[in-house]
C-alpha positions as a Python dict, from the first residue, in 0.01 Angstrom:
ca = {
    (1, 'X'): (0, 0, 0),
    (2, 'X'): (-119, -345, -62),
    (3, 'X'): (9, -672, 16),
    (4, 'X'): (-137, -1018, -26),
    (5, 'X'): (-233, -1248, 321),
    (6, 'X'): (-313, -1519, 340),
    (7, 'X'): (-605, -1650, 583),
    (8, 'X'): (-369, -1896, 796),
    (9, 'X'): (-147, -1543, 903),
    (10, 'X'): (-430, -1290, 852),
    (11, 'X'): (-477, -1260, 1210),
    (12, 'X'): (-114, -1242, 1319),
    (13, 'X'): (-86, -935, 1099),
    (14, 'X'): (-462, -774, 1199),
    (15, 'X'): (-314, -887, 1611),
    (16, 'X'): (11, -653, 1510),
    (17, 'X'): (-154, -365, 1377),
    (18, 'X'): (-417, -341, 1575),
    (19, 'X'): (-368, -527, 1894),
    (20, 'X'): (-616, -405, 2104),
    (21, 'X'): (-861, -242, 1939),
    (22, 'X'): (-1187, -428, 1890),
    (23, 'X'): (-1224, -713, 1681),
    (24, 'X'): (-1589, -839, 1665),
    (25, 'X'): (-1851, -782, 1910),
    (26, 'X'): (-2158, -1002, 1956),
    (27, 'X'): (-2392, -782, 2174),
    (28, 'X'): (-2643, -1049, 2263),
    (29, 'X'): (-2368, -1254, 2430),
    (30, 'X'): (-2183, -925, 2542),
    (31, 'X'): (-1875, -1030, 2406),
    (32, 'X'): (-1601, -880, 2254),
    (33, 'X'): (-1279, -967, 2153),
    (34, 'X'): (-932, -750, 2122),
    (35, 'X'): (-732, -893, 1796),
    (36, 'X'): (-464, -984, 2012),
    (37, 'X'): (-786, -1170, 2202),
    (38, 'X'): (-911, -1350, 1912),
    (39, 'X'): (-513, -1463, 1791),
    (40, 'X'): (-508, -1599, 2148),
    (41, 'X'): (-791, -1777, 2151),
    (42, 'X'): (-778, -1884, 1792),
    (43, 'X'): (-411, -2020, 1848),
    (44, 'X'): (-546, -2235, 2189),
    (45, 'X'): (-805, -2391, 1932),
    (46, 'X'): (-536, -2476, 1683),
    (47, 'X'): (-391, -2674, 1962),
    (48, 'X'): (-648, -2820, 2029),
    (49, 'X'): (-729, -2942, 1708),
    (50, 'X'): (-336, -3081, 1604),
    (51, 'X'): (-359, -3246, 1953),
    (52, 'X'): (-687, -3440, 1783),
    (53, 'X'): (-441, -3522, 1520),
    (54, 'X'): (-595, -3288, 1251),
    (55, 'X'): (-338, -3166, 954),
    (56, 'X'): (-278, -2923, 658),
    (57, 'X'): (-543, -3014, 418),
    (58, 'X'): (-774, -3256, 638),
    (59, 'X'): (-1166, -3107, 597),
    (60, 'X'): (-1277, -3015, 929),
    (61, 'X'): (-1685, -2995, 938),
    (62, 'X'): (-1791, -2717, 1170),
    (63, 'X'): (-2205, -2656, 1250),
    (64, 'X'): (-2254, -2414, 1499),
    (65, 'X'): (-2529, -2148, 1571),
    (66, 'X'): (-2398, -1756, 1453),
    (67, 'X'): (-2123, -1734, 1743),
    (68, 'X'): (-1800, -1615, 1915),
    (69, 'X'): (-1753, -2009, 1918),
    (70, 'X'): (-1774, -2046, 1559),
    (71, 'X'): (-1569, -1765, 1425),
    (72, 'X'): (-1258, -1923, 1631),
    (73, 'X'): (-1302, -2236, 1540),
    (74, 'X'): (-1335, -2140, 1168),
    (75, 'X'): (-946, -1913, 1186),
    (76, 'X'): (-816, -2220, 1377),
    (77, 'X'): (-913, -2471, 1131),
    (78, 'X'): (-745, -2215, 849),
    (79, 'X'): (-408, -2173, 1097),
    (80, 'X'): (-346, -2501, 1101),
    (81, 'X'): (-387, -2543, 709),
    (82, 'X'): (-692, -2731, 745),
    (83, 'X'): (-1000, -2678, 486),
    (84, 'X'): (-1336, -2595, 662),
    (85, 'X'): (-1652, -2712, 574),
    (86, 'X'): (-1917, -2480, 723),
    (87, 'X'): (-2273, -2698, 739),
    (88, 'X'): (-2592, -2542, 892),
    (89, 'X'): (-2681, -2647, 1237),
    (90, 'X'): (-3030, -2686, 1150),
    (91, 'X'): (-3031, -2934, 883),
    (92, 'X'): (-3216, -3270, 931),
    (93, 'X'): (-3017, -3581, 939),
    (94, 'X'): (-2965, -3649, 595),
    (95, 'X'): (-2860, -3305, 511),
    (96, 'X'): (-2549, -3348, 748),
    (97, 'X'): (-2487, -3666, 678),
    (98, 'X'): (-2454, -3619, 307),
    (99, 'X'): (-2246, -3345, 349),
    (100, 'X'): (-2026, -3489, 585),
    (101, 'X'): (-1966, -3780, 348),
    (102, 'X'): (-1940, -3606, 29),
    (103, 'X'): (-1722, -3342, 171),
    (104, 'X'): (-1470, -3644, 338),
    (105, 'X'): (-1437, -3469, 673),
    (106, 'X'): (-1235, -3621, 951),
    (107, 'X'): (-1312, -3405, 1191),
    (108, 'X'): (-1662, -3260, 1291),
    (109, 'X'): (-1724, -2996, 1542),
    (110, 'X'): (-2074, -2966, 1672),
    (111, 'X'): (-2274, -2926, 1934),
    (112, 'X'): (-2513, -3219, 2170),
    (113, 'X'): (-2806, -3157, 1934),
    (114, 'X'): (-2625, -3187, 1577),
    (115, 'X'): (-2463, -3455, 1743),
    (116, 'X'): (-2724, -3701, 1871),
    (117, 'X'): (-2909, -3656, 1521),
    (118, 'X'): (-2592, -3810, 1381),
    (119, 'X'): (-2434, -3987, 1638),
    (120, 'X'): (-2513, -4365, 1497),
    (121, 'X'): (-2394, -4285, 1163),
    (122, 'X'): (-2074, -4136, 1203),
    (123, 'X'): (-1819, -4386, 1338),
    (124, 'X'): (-1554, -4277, 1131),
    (125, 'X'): (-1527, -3885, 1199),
    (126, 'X'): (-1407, -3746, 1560),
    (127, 'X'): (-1677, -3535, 1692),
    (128, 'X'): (-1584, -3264, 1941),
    (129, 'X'): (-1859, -3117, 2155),
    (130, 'X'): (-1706, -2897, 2412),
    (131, 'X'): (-1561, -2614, 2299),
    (132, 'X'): (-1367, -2526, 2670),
    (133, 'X'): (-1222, -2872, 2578),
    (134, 'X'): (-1046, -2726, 2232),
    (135, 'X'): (-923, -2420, 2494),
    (136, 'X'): (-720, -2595, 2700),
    (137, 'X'): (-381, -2601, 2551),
    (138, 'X'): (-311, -2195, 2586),
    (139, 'X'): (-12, -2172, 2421),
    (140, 'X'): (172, -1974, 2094),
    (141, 'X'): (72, -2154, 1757),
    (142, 'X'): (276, -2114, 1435),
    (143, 'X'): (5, -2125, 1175),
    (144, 'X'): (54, -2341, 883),
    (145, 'X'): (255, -2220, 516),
    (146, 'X'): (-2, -2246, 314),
    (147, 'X'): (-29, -2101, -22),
    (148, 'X'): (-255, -1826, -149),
    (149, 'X'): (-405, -2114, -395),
    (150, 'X'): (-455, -2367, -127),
    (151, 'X'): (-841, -2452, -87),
    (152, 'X'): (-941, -2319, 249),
    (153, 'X'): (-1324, -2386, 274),
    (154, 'X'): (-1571, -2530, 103),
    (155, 'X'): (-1870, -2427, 151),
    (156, 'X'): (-2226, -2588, -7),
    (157, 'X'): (-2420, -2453, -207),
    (158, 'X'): (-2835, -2429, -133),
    (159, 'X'): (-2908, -2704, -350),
    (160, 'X'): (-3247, -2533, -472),
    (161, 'X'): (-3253, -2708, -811),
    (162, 'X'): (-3074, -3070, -725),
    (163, 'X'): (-2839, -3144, -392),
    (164, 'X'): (-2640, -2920, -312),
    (165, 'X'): (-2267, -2914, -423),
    (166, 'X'): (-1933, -2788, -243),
    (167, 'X'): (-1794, -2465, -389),
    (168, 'X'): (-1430, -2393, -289),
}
């Protein structure tokens, strides 16, 4: 049997079906995560992110290291309809900046580092550094109706012949 979801309600179905059972695991943190875990923590996120005043179809930067952080982040920007735009924490300065800009992202999350690289060039976007902050509001989210042709990342490419160019 096959059915079509889409990636705003893909982990309401995955947290109905398999509820407890094991998610993802990232054994050098020794974490792991239920489904019903990661729809939790995913929906507190979501919260957190409509309580920054982000919206269906805003572009939401995120640059974090390979991380438990980083996968919620990326579902919550999708439940809430939002497109994310994925950047590598270790570019330099310019890297981030021009794909911040080119990319028209309201919203960056980051951490200190990526931050203070960019800090006095980014007036314009809201920068949110503390994860526990995005946590706080614990409570059921109704992810966004979004269609299965709505844009729901963009991600850039490695640029290896000119700069690099967002693919959605």
């Amino acid at each position: 049997m096959y059915f079509s979801v889409n990636v705003t309600t893909f982990l309401d179905t995955n947290a109905i079906i398999w509820g407890e059972k094991k998610a993802v695991i990232f054994p050098k943190k020794g974490e792991e995560y239920t489904y019903k875990d990661l729809l939790s923590l995913t929906n507190s996120v979501a919260n957190g992110l409509k309580k920054l005043g982000a919206k269906k179809g805003d572009r939401i930067g995120i640059s974090l290291v390979n991380s438990s952080e980083f996968l919620i982040c990326y579902f919550a920007i999708w439940r809430i309809g939002a497109v994310c735009v994925p950047i590598n924490p270790n570019f330099k300065k310019e890297e981030l900046l021009s794909i911040l800009r080119d990319a028209e992202v309201s919203l960056f999350i980051t951490n200190r580092e990526v931050h203070d690289k960019i800090a006095d060039e980014i007036e314009d976007i809201i920068v949110v550094t503390s994860f526990s902050k995005l946590l706080k509001n614990r409570k059921e989210f109704q992810a966004e109706n979004c269609s299965l042709n709505d844009v729901c990342s963009i991600q850039y490419t490695s640029g290896t012949t000119t700069t690099p160019k967002g693919a959605m």
